[in-house]
GROMACS .gro file of C-alpha atoms in nm:
model
  477
    1MET     CA    1  -0.408  -5.327   1.796
    2SER     CA    2  -0.499  -4.966   1.863
    3GLU     CA    3  -0.283  -4.840   1.578
    4ARG     CA    4  -0.478  -4.749   1.265
    5ILE     CA    5  -0.350  -4.865   0.932
    6PRO     CA    6  -0.288  -4.562   0.711
    7VAL     CA    7  -0.508  -4.566   0.403
    8LYS     CA    8  -0.434  -4.370   0.090
    9ASP     CA    9  -0.723  -4.271  -0.134
   10VAL     CA   10  -0.622  -4.374  -0.486
   11THR     CA   11  -0.959  -4.315  -0.650
   12PRO     CA   12  -0.875  -4.163  -0.989
   13VAL     CA   13  -1.003  -3.814  -1.044
   14LYS     CA   14  -1.071  -3.759  -1.412
   15VAL     CA   15  -0.977  -3.419  -1.540
   16HIS     CA   16  -1.195  -3.218  -1.777
   17GLN     CA   17  -1.493  -3.450  -1.758
   18PRO     CA   18  -1.847  -3.304  -1.768
   19ASP     CA   19  -1.969  -3.213  -1.423
   20SER     CA   20  -2.258  -3.446  -1.337
   21SER     CA   21  -2.349  -3.268  -1.014
   22ASN     CA   22  -2.595  -3.047  -1.195
   23GLN     CA   23  -2.793  -3.251  -1.446
   24SER     CA   24  -2.969  -2.944  -1.585
   25ILE     CA   25  -2.645  -2.813  -1.736
   26ARG     CA   26  -2.470  -3.146  -1.789
   27TYR     CA   27  -2.468  -3.117  -2.166
   28SER     CA   28  -2.485  -2.742  -2.200
   29SER     CA   29  -2.240  -2.558  -2.426
   30ASN     CA   30  -2.057  -2.427  -2.121
   31ASN     CA   31  -1.992  -2.779  -1.992
   32ARG     CA   32  -1.889  -2.949  -2.317
   33ILE     CA   33  -1.549  -3.090  -2.411
   34TYR     CA   34  -1.344  -2.846  -2.615
   35VAL     CA   35  -1.089  -3.045  -2.812
   36ARG     CA   36  -0.760  -2.875  -2.880
   37SER     CA   37  -0.593  -2.926  -3.217
   38VAL     CA   38  -0.268  -3.120  -3.219
   39SER     CA   39   0.002  -3.195  -3.472
   40GLY     CA   40   0.241  -3.486  -3.493
   41PRO     CA   41   0.319  -3.808  -3.681
   42LEU     CA   42   0.019  -4.001  -3.546
   43GLU     CA   43  -0.220  -3.715  -3.617
   44THR     CA   44  -0.082  -3.678  -3.970
   45PHE     CA   45  -0.115  -4.052  -4.031
   46ARG     CA   46  -0.468  -4.056  -3.891
   47ARG     CA   47  -0.574  -3.768  -4.115
   48TYR     CA   48  -0.433  -3.914  -4.435
   49PHE     CA   49  -0.563  -4.258  -4.343
   50GLY     CA   50  -0.906  -4.110  -4.285
   51PHE     CA   51  -0.892  -3.912  -4.610
   52ILE     CA   52  -0.825  -4.233  -4.805
   53PHE     CA   53  -1.132  -4.411  -4.669
   54LEU     CA   54  -1.341  -4.096  -4.684
   55GLY     CA   55  -1.244  -4.060  -5.050
   56LEU     CA   56  -1.338  -4.423  -5.115
   57PHE     CA   57  -1.673  -4.369  -4.945
   58ALA     CA   58  -1.746  -4.063  -5.159
   59LEU     CA   59  -1.619  -4.197  -5.494
   60LEU     CA   60  -1.717  -4.565  -5.500
   61PRO     CA   61  -2.088  -4.513  -5.577
   62TRP     CA   62  -1.994  -4.294  -5.876
   63ILE     CA   63  -1.790  -4.567  -6.045
   64SER     CA   64  -1.960  -4.743  -6.338
   65TYR     CA   65  -1.910  -5.103  -6.445
   66ASN     CA   66  -2.077  -5.258  -6.750
   67ASN     CA   67  -2.282  -4.942  -6.797
   68GLN     CA   68  -2.430  -4.959  -6.449
   69GLN     CA   69  -2.338  -4.844  -6.100
   70ALA     CA   70  -2.051  -5.063  -5.985
   71ILE     CA   71  -2.164  -5.081  -5.621
   72LEU     CA   72  -2.539  -5.074  -5.572
   73PHE     CA   73  -2.735  -5.242  -5.294
   74ASP     CA   74  -3.073  -5.248  -5.465
   75LEU     CA   75  -3.314  -5.345  -5.188
   76ALA     CA   76  -3.621  -5.307  -5.411
   77GLU     CA   77  -3.486  -5.561  -5.661
   78GLN     CA   78  -3.328  -5.766  -5.380
   79ARG     CA   79  -2.981  -5.774  -5.534
   80PHE     CA   80  -2.639  -5.634  -5.447
   81ASN     CA   81  -2.409  -5.538  -5.733
   82LEU     CA   82  -2.038  -5.539  -5.648
   83PHE     CA   83  -1.862  -5.473  -5.981
   84ALA     CA   84  -1.874  -5.810  -6.164
   85LEU     CA   85  -2.043  -5.984  -5.870
   86THR     CA   86  -2.418  -5.985  -5.808
   87LEU     CA   87  -2.548  -6.117  -5.476
   88TRP     CA   88  -2.907  -6.233  -5.428
   89PRO     CA   89  -3.108  -6.335  -5.120
   90GLN     CA   90  -3.000  -6.691  -5.199
   91ASP     CA   91  -2.641  -6.578  -5.131
   92LEU     CA   92  -2.716  -6.481  -4.772
   93THR     CA   93  -2.453  -6.723  -4.643
   94LEU     CA   94  -2.185  -6.524  -4.827
   95LEU     CA   95  -2.298  -6.208  -4.649
   96ALA     CA   96  -2.291  -6.393  -4.317
   97TYR     CA   97  -1.933  -6.512  -4.385
   98ILE     CA   98  -1.828  -6.157  -4.473
   99PHE     CA   99  -1.959  -6.031  -4.139
  100ILE     CA  100  -1.791  -6.318  -3.953
  101VAL     CA  101  -1.456  -6.245  -4.119
  102ALA     CA  102  -1.493  -5.874  -4.040
  103ALA     CA  103  -1.574  -5.954  -3.676
  104PHE     CA  104  -1.273  -6.179  -3.624
  105ALA     CA  105  -1.049  -5.930  -3.805
  106LEU     CA  106  -1.169  -5.667  -3.557
  107PHE     CA  107  -1.108  -5.904  -3.263
  108PHE     CA  108  -0.758  -5.983  -3.391
  109VAL     CA  109  -0.661  -5.618  -3.439
  110THR     CA  110  -0.808  -5.520  -3.101
  111THR     CA  111  -0.618  -5.796  -2.918
  112PHE     CA  112  -0.295  -5.685  -3.084
  113ALA     CA  113  -0.325  -5.304  -3.094
  114GLY     CA  114  -0.625  -5.206  -2.883
  115ARG     CA  115  -0.901  -4.983  -3.014
  116VAL     CA  116  -0.719  -4.857  -3.323
  117TRP     CA  117  -1.039  -4.914  -3.520
  118CYS     CA  118  -1.210  -4.651  -3.304
  119GLY     CA  119  -0.926  -4.404  -3.330
  120PHE     CA  120  -0.836  -4.435  -3.697
  121MET     CA  121  -1.121  -4.589  -3.898
  122CYS     CA  122  -1.452  -4.554  -3.716
  123PRO     CA  123  -1.695  -4.331  -3.913
  124GLN     CA  124  -1.806  -4.163  -3.589
  125THR     CA  125  -1.446  -4.057  -3.517
  126THR     CA  126  -1.380  -3.948  -3.875
  127TRP     CA  127  -1.692  -3.734  -3.903
  128THR     CA  128  -1.643  -3.592  -3.552
  129TYR     CA  129  -1.295  -3.475  -3.648
  130MET     CA  130  -1.435  -3.315  -3.967
  131PHE     CA  131  -1.706  -3.134  -3.772
  132THR     CA  132  -1.449  -3.024  -3.513
  133TRP     CA  133  -1.221  -2.897  -3.791
  134ILE     CA  134  -1.506  -2.686  -3.932
  135GLU     CA  135  -1.580  -2.556  -3.584
  136GLU     CA  136  -1.218  -2.460  -3.531
  137LYS     CA  137  -1.194  -2.281  -3.867
  138VAL     CA  138  -1.510  -2.079  -3.801
  139GLU     CA  139  -1.493  -2.013  -3.426
  140GLY     CA  140  -1.118  -2.028  -3.361
  141SER     CA  141  -0.893  -2.226  -3.131
  142ARG     CA  142  -0.998  -2.407  -2.816
  143HIS     CA  143  -0.964  -2.102  -2.592
  144GLN     CA  144  -1.141  -1.883  -2.847
  145ARG     CA  145  -1.433  -2.126  -2.868
  146MET     CA  146  -1.461  -2.139  -2.491
  147ALA     CA  147  -1.460  -1.759  -2.471
  148LEU     CA  148  -1.714  -1.736  -2.755
  149ASP     CA  149  -1.959  -1.968  -2.578
  150GLN     CA  150  -1.931  -1.767  -2.256
  151ARG     CA  151  -2.004  -1.438  -2.431
  152PRO     CA  152  -2.360  -1.308  -2.454
  153LEU     CA  153  -2.518  -1.335  -2.796
  154ASP     CA  154  -2.400  -1.058  -3.024
  155THR     CA  155  -2.371  -1.013  -3.401
  156ASP     CA  156  -2.029  -1.177  -3.429
  157LYS     CA  157  -2.133  -1.478  -3.224
  158PHE     CA  158  -2.460  -1.517  -3.415
  159VAL     CA  159  -2.286  -1.504  -3.752
  160ARG     CA  160  -2.016  -1.752  -3.651
  161LYS     CA  161  -2.259  -1.997  -3.496
  162THR     CA  162  -2.499  -1.975  -3.789
  163PHE     CA  163  -2.224  -2.021  -4.047
  164LYS     CA  164  -2.083  -2.319  -3.855
  165HIS     CA  165  -2.417  -2.495  -3.838
  166LEU     CA  166  -2.486  -2.426  -4.205
  167LEU     CA  167  -2.157  -2.596  -4.294
  168TRP     CA  168  -2.242  -2.883  -4.059
  169VAL     CA  169  -2.581  -2.929  -4.224
  170LEU     CA  170  -2.426  -2.916  -4.572
  171LEU     CA  171  -2.165  -3.180  -4.480
  172ALA     CA  172  -2.432  -3.397  -4.316
  173LEU     CA  173  -2.655  -3.365  -4.624
  174LEU     CA  174  -2.374  -3.461  -4.861
  175THR     CA  175  -2.291  -3.756  -4.635
  176ALA     CA  176  -2.653  -3.872  -4.633
  177LEU     CA  177  -2.691  -3.839  -5.010
  178THR     CA  178  -2.372  -4.037  -5.067
  179PHE     CA  179  -2.480  -4.308  -4.823
  180VAL     CA  180  -2.829  -4.339  -4.975
  181GLY     CA  181  -2.654  -4.344  -5.315
  182TYR     CA  182  -2.528  -4.691  -5.229
  183PHE     CA  183  -2.890  -4.812  -5.228
  184THR     CA  184  -3.032  -4.618  -5.522
  185PRO     CA  185  -2.867  -4.487  -5.842
  186ILE     CA  186  -2.661  -4.197  -5.711
  187ALA     CA  187  -2.653  -3.978  -6.023
  188ALA     CA  188  -3.032  -3.971  -6.044
  189LEU     CA  189  -3.052  -3.926  -5.666
  190PHE     CA  190  -2.846  -3.604  -5.663
  191THR     CA  191  -3.030  -3.465  -5.965
  192ASN     CA  192  -3.376  -3.546  -5.834
  193PHE     CA  193  -3.304  -3.434  -5.478
  194PHE     CA  194  -3.185  -3.086  -5.568
  195THR     CA  195  -3.471  -3.048  -5.819
  196PHE     CA  196  -3.724  -3.171  -5.561
  197ASN     CA  197  -3.825  -3.477  -5.766
  198THR     CA  198  -3.732  -3.756  -5.525
  199GLY     CA  199  -3.994  -3.990  -5.387
  200PHE     CA  200  -4.127  -3.979  -5.032
  201TRP     CA  201  -3.919  -4.265  -4.892
  202THR     CA  202  -3.597  -4.156  -5.060
  203THR     CA  203  -3.636  -3.803  -4.923
  204THR     CA  204  -3.722  -3.941  -4.580
  205TRP     CA  205  -3.409  -4.157  -4.564
  206VAL     CA  206  -3.183  -3.875  -4.682
  207ILE     CA  207  -3.320  -3.639  -4.417
  208PHE     CA  208  -3.300  -3.912  -4.152
  209PHE     CA  209  -2.933  -3.994  -4.219
  210ALA     CA  210  -2.845  -3.624  -4.248
  211ALA     CA  211  -3.005  -3.559  -3.909
  212CYS     CA  212  -2.818  -3.857  -3.758
  213THR     CA  213  -2.485  -3.734  -3.896
  214TYR     CA  214  -2.549  -3.379  -3.778
  215GLY     CA  215  -2.654  -3.493  -3.431
  216ASN     CA  216  -2.387  -3.760  -3.380
  217ALA     CA  217  -2.082  -3.571  -3.510
  218GLY     CA  218  -2.193  -3.219  -3.423
  219TRP     CA  219  -2.358  -3.255  -3.083
  220MET     CA  220  -2.324  -3.600  -2.928
  221ARG     CA  221  -1.962  -3.668  -3.029
  222GLU     CA  222  -1.793  -3.846  -2.737
  223ILE     CA  223  -2.132  -3.953  -2.597
  224MET     CA  224  -2.160  -4.197  -2.888
  225CYS     CA  225  -1.828  -4.353  -2.785
  226THR     CA  226  -1.879  -4.354  -2.409
  227HIS     CA  227  -2.251  -4.427  -2.372
  228ILE     CA  228  -2.400  -4.570  -2.692
  229CYS     CA  229  -2.139  -4.771  -2.884
  230PRO     CA  230  -2.135  -5.129  -2.747
  231TYR     CA  231  -1.780  -5.190  -2.869
  232ALA     CA  232  -1.638  -4.975  -2.589
  233ARG     CA  233  -1.808  -5.199  -2.334
  234PHE     CA  234  -1.691  -5.542  -2.446
  235GLN     CA  235  -1.346  -5.448  -2.576
  236SER     CA  236  -1.188  -5.535  -2.240
  237VAL     CA  237  -1.251  -5.907  -2.290
  238MET     CA  238  -1.009  -5.896  -2.585
  239PHE     CA  239  -0.735  -5.712  -2.397
  240ASP     CA  240  -0.448  -5.883  -2.219
  241LYS     CA  241  -0.123  -5.766  -2.065
  242ASP     CA  242   0.047  -5.772  -2.407
  243THR     CA  243  -0.213  -5.563  -2.592
  244LEU     CA  244  -0.071  -5.239  -2.728
  245THR     CA  245  -0.269  -4.942  -2.600
  246VAL     CA  246  -0.207  -4.574  -2.544
  247ALA     CA  247  -0.054  -4.566  -2.196
  248TYR     CA  248   0.112  -4.325  -1.957
  249ASP     CA  249   0.445  -4.437  -1.806
  250VAL     CA  250   0.377  -4.378  -1.436
  251SER     CA  251   0.724  -4.480  -1.320
  252ARG     CA  252   0.880  -4.221  -1.544
  253GLY     CA  253   0.621  -3.945  -1.520
  254GLU     CA  254   0.557  -3.920  -1.146
  255ARG     CA  255   0.590  -3.709  -0.940
  256ARG     CA  256   0.438  -3.468  -1.188
  257GLY     CA  257   0.446  -3.093  -1.156
  258PRO     CA  258   0.550  -2.768  -1.328
  259ARG     CA  259   0.914  -2.673  -1.340
  260PRO     CA  260   1.138  -2.426  -1.527
  261ARG     CA  261   1.279  -2.542  -1.859
  262LYS     CA  262   1.636  -2.476  -1.744
  263ILE     CA  263   1.637  -2.779  -1.511
  264PRO     CA  264   1.816  -3.057  -1.701
  265HIS     CA  265   1.653  -3.396  -1.730
  266SER     CA  266   1.934  -3.563  -1.538
  267GLU     CA  267   1.855  -3.360  -1.224
  268LEU     CA  268   1.483  -3.436  -1.205
  269ALA     CA  269   1.524  -3.747  -0.988
  270SER     CA  270   1.730  -3.559  -0.730
  271LYS     CA  271   1.454  -3.298  -0.704
  272GLY     CA  272   1.181  -3.561  -0.666
  273LEU     CA  273   1.022  -3.485  -1.003
  274GLY     CA  274   0.915  -3.705  -1.288
  275ASP     CA  275   0.901  -3.615  -1.656
  276CYS     CA  276   0.535  -3.503  -1.652
  277ILE     CA  277   0.513  -3.124  -1.616
  278ASP     CA  278   0.134  -3.142  -1.557
  279CYS     CA  279   0.055  -2.920  -1.856
  280ASN     CA  280  -0.275  -3.105  -1.916
  281LEU     CA  281  -0.229  -3.092  -2.294
  282CYS     CA  282  -0.293  -3.466  -2.309
  283VAL     CA  283  -0.638  -3.397  -2.163
  284GLN     CA  284  -0.715  -3.099  -2.383
  285VAL     CA  285  -0.650  -3.286  -2.709
  286CYS     CA  286  -0.847  -3.597  -2.608
  287PRO     CA  287  -1.172  -3.625  -2.809
  288THR     CA  288  -1.345  -3.811  -2.524
  289GLY     CA  289  -1.214  -3.578  -2.251
  290ILE     CA  290  -1.028  -3.831  -2.035
  291ASP     CA  291  -0.697  -3.804  -1.854
  292ILE     CA  292  -0.478  -4.086  -1.983
  293ARG     CA  293  -0.261  -4.050  -1.672
  294ASN     CA  294  -0.541  -4.215  -1.472
  295GLY     CA  295  -0.468  -4.546  -1.647
  296LEU     CA  296  -0.656  -4.754  -1.901
  297GLN     CA  297  -1.017  -4.637  -1.941
  298TYR     CA  298  -1.292  -4.770  -2.164
  299GLU     CA  299  -1.348  -4.419  -2.305
  300CYS     CA  300  -1.002  -4.419  -2.467
  301ILE     CA  301  -1.029  -4.472  -2.843
  302ASN     CA  302  -0.654  -4.512  -2.907
  303CYS     CA  303  -0.642  -4.217  -3.145
  304GLY     CA  304  -0.292  -4.120  -3.024
  305ALA     CA  305  -0.368  -3.748  -2.995
  306CYS     CA  306  -0.226  -3.741  -2.642
  307VAL     CA  307   0.088  -3.917  -2.767
  308ASP     CA  308   0.159  -3.639  -3.017
  309ALA     CA  309   0.076  -3.367  -2.763
  310CYS     CA  310   0.304  -3.516  -2.495
  311ASN     CA  311   0.588  -3.580  -2.739
  312GLY     CA  312   0.570  -3.216  -2.846
  313VAL     CA  313   0.604  -3.103  -2.484
  314MET     CA  314   0.889  -3.347  -2.419
  315GLU     CA  315   1.072  -3.212  -2.724
  316LYS     CA  316   1.038  -2.854  -2.600
  317MET     CA  317   1.162  -2.955  -2.256
  318ASN     CA  318   1.454  -3.154  -2.404
  319TYR     CA  319   1.321  -3.471  -2.240
  320PRO     CA  320   1.307  -3.814  -2.405
  321LYS     CA  321   0.985  -3.878  -2.595
  322GLY     CA  322   0.749  -4.161  -2.513
  323LEU     CA  323   0.612  -4.060  -2.174
  324ILE     CA  324   0.276  -4.136  -2.330
  325ARG     CA  325   0.304  -4.399  -2.603
  326PHE     CA  326   0.159  -4.712  -2.753
  327SER     CA  327   0.275  -4.975  -2.508
  328SER     CA  328   0.160  -5.288  -2.329
  329GLU     CA  329   0.101  -5.349  -1.961
  330ALA     CA  330   0.385  -5.602  -1.960
  331GLN     CA  331   0.626  -5.350  -2.110
  332LEU     CA  332   0.527  -5.077  -1.863
  333GLN     CA  333   0.600  -5.319  -1.580
  334GLY     CA  334   0.953  -5.377  -1.710
  335GLY     CA  335   0.890  -5.688  -1.914
  336THR     CA  336   0.862  -5.751  -2.287
  337THR     CA  337   0.558  -5.766  -2.511
  338LYS     CA  338   0.479  -6.114  -2.640
  339ILE     CA  339   0.350  -6.104  -2.995
  340LEU     CA  340   0.270  -6.474  -3.032
  341ARG     CA  341   0.027  -6.569  -2.758
  342PRO     CA  342  -0.265  -6.814  -2.744
  343LYS     CA  343  -0.547  -6.559  -2.774
  344LEU     CA  344  -0.391  -6.376  -3.069
  345VAL     CA  345  -0.297  -6.701  -3.245
  346GLY     CA  346  -0.650  -6.832  -3.187
  347TYR     CA  347  -0.811  -6.525  -3.343
  348ALA     CA  348  -0.567  -6.543  -3.635
  349PHE     CA  349  -0.643  -6.913  -3.691
  350VAL     CA  350  -1.020  -6.863  -3.691
  351LEU     CA  351  -0.981  -6.557  -3.916
  352VAL     CA  352  -0.777  -6.754  -4.171
  353VAL     CA  353  -1.022  -7.046  -4.162
  354MET     CA  354  -1.328  -6.824  -4.209
  355LEU     CA  355  -1.151  -6.627  -4.481
  356GLY     CA  356  -1.073  -6.953  -4.658
  357ILE     CA  357  -1.436  -7.062  -4.633
  358LEU     CA  358  -1.549  -6.725  -4.769
  359ILE     CA  359  -1.309  -6.742  -5.066
  360ALA     CA  360  -1.410  -7.103  -5.136
  361ASN     CA  361  -1.778  -7.007  -5.137
  362PHE     CA  362  -1.707  -6.723  -5.379
  363LEU     CA  363  -1.508  -6.950  -5.611
  364LEU     CA  364  -1.765  -7.233  -5.599
  365ARG     CA  365  -2.060  -6.999  -5.634
  366SER     CA  366  -2.261  -7.069  -5.948
  367SER     CA  367  -2.383  -6.786  -6.169
  368LEU     CA  368  -2.699  -6.988  -6.241
  369GLU     CA  369  -2.981  -7.092  -6.013
  370VAL     CA  370  -3.281  -7.301  -6.115
  371ASP     CA  371  -3.607  -7.361  -5.929
  372ILE     CA  372  -3.877  -7.608  -6.040
  373ILE     CA  373  -4.240  -7.560  -5.936
  374ARG     CA  374  -4.495  -7.830  -6.011
  375ASP     CA  375  -4.845  -7.746  -6.129
  376ARG     CA  376  -5.054  -7.781  -5.814
  377ASN     CA  377  -5.390  -7.793  -5.995
  378SER     CA  378  -5.339  -8.152  -6.113
  379LEU     CA  379  -5.089  -8.423  -6.030
  380TYR     CA  380  -5.085  -8.548  -6.388
  381ARG     CA  381  -5.310  -8.573  -6.691
  382GLU     CA  382  -5.351  -8.802  -6.992
  383THR     CA  383  -5.311  -8.643  -7.334
  384ASN     CA  384  -5.526  -8.719  -7.639
  385ASP     CA  385  -5.259  -8.951  -7.775
  386GLY     CA  386  -5.243  -9.152  -7.450
  387LEU     CA  387  -4.929  -9.005  -7.295
  388ILE     CA  388  -4.892  -8.917  -6.927
  389GLU     CA  389  -4.814  -8.546  -6.889
  390ASN     CA  390  -4.685  -8.338  -6.595
  391VAL     CA  391  -4.674  -7.958  -6.602
  392TYR     CA  392  -4.395  -7.749  -6.440
  393THR     CA  393  -4.282  -7.391  -6.415
  394ILE     CA  394  -3.908  -7.339  -6.450
  395LYS     CA  395  -3.752  -7.032  -6.285
  396ILE     CA  396  -3.405  -6.946  -6.411
  397LEU     CA  397  -3.204  -6.686  -6.220
  398ASN     CA  398  -2.915  -6.536  -6.414
  399LYS     CA  399  -2.677  -6.426  -6.138
  400SER     CA  400  -2.432  -6.276  -6.383
  401GLN     CA  401  -2.454  -5.923  -6.522
  402GLN     CA  402  -2.457  -6.027  -6.891
  403ARG     CA  403  -2.733  -6.174  -7.107
  404ARG     CA  404  -2.694  -6.549  -7.149
  405GLN     CA  405  -2.848  -6.829  -7.355
  406TYR     CA  406  -2.979  -7.132  -7.166
  407HIS     CA  407  -3.063  -7.482  -7.291
  408ILE     CA  408  -3.308  -7.708  -7.103
  409ASP     CA  409  -3.299  -8.090  -7.109
  410ILE     CA  410  -3.449  -8.371  -6.902
  411GLU     CA  411  -3.256  -8.654  -6.740
  412GLY     CA  412  -3.401  -8.967  -6.579
  413LEU     CA  413  -3.704  -9.009  -6.808
  414PRO     CA  414  -3.675  -9.216  -7.128
  415ASP     CA  415  -3.845  -9.127  -7.453
  416TYR     CA  416  -4.011  -8.806  -7.330
  417ARG     CA  417  -4.184  -8.524  -7.515
  418PHE     CA  418  -4.091  -8.170  -7.413
  419THR     CA  419  -4.347  -7.898  -7.474
  420GLY     CA  420  -4.220  -7.544  -7.430
  421GLU     CA  421  -3.907  -7.344  -7.509
  422GLN     CA  422  -3.582  -7.530  -7.468
  423GLN     CA  423  -3.361  -7.241  -7.579
  424ILE     CA  424  -3.417  -6.919  -7.387
  425SER     CA  425  -3.230  -6.591  -7.340
  426VAL     CA  426  -3.216  -6.426  -6.996
  427LYS     CA  427  -3.082  -6.079  -6.920
  428GLY     CA  428  -2.821  -6.029  -6.650
  429GLY     CA  429  -2.974  -6.019  -6.304
  430GLU     CA  430  -3.315  -6.133  -6.432
  431ILE     CA  431  -3.543  -6.410  -6.306
  432PHE     CA  432  -3.710  -6.576  -6.604
  433SER     CA  433  -4.014  -6.802  -6.559
  434ILE     CA  434  -4.128  -7.043  -6.830
  435PRO     CA  435  -4.409  -7.304  -6.821
  436VAL     CA  436  -4.325  -7.645  -6.971
  437SER     CA  437  -4.485  -7.987  -6.987
  438ILE     CA  438  -4.320  -8.328  -6.995
  439ALA     CA  439  -4.506  -8.627  -7.140
  440THR     CA  440  -4.410  -8.992  -7.178
  441ASP     CA  441  -4.571  -9.329  -7.238
  442ALA     CA  442  -4.708  -9.503  -6.927
  443TYR     CA  443  -4.503  -9.813  -7.020
  444ASN     CA  444  -4.186  -9.610  -6.943
  445LEU     CA  445  -4.295  -9.556  -6.582
  446ASN     CA  446  -4.220  -9.830  -6.331
  447ALA     CA  447  -4.353  -9.650  -6.021
  448PRO     CA  448  -4.611  -9.386  -5.931
  449VAL     CA  449  -4.329  -9.141  -5.854
  450THR     CA  450  -4.024  -9.114  -6.079
  451GLU     CA  451  -3.740  -8.881  -5.991
  452ILE     CA  452  -3.622  -8.674  -6.286
  453HIS     CA  453  -3.379  -8.384  -6.328
  454PHE     CA  454  -3.415  -8.066  -6.524
  455LYS     CA  455  -3.075  -7.994  -6.679
  456VAL     CA  456  -3.014  -7.625  -6.750
  457SER     CA  457  -2.682  -7.534  -6.909
  458THR     CA  458  -2.516  -7.219  -7.040
  459GLN     CA  459  -2.178  -7.102  -7.160
  460THR     CA  460  -1.996  -6.816  -6.985
  461GLU     CA  461  -1.810  -6.534  -7.156
  462GLU     CA  462  -1.485  -6.720  -7.087
  463GLY     CA  463  -1.612  -7.031  -7.266
  464ASP     CA  464  -1.680  -7.240  -6.955
  465MET     CA  465  -1.997  -7.450  -6.935
  466VAL     CA  466  -2.223  -7.398  -6.634
  467THR     CA  467  -2.476  -7.674  -6.569
  468VAL     CA  468  -2.738  -7.711  -6.298
  469LEU     CA  469  -2.933  -8.033  -6.234
  470GLU     CA  470  -3.252  -7.958  -6.040
  471PRO     CA  471  -3.444  -8.263  -5.913
  472THR     CA  472  -3.821  -8.298  -5.920
  473ASN     CA  473  -4.079  -8.577  -5.946
  474PHE     CA  474  -4.281  -8.709  -6.238
  475LEU     CA  475  -4.614  -8.839  -6.102
  476TYR     CA  476  -4.848  -9.107  -6.236
  477ARG     CA  477  -5.151  -9.276  -6.074
   0.00000   0.00000   0.00000
């Protein structure tokens, strides 16, 4: 019992992470992550994929539909225009269903392919890459940027830094203007902003979002992903052994170490070497500064930059590609990846169900909404000719974007007299209020409270009739 059991320290040591031993310089320019540019199929796909969504973001608010901005979230008027569709506060359930569908779509994709949302579609990642691209074009490659930050301030450094930040501010400002343009008419916004004619709150929001973009993509970068974004924290509950993630093949890569290129791949095993040459390129291209060789880490955003970097090295060394690749834990352990599994099928089932409910709500959604408000000053009154009269206010909401004609009738009350307009015209997206009175002989009333219905009908542009029956009460005694 005197023999000690040998213990091996397997605590992962992350390479190229900020040094937390000195908090005063933790986020200084000399301790930041310098991302190296990389080329490859995944990087090319990510760039073009990002350009598509970036183009949609920039162009959508400029598209017109029916002589108005096609996509406009008008908070002041409390309506959202989405081409031919107008959503009102009464359509809040539709917005809730949209968010539920988006959430389960994200859960499904994450269970299947890991954090590809973070690596390929997240706005933080997209704008960070754009800011990094500007930085690289102005200040040079990774090594040149590191050398520039270590130099004392001189004319060249001042000019480069100033020009970089001016471009950052310009990009952030254009981003903020475009984003605010989804909530206010964008053409007028750009004109008024650059002529200093915007209102206080509009200017405040533009400056606020510009400052957020500049700070998040220019300075915070990976801190947003590793410390602020909650998605990185709860993503692990959606992972399983069959989830595809960016992974390092330990059995093939170890023992890592440098070696001359002339050693053929077939002789590596006899020399006790794996395929990894310990070049650290996978670390240098990582936007969050992690070493993927330490295993799965919550900081990894599945962007695939390390995959392209490693494949490039393997190609130069005449080694097989795929030392770092999109793979599952089961596959790395020698098994096979199961596509159909309970968790993935469950997410897919719920996604399809919620998508069906969302589509059904859209299809069954009426373009007309009616609200009846009784006159609260008197329950009823008797007219000069002996009739019992109730007074109402009818509110008609035209949810379409075209002017429509509406006809008002009463059901459930025999031999009534209608005082007020029965044929009205309401503009698209307008709430029209009209006071009316309904009178009838007391002999037609069998109870103090009689339920009646206001029938409001209209004809759509396609020729379909839309009718709404809104119940209310006719009071007597």
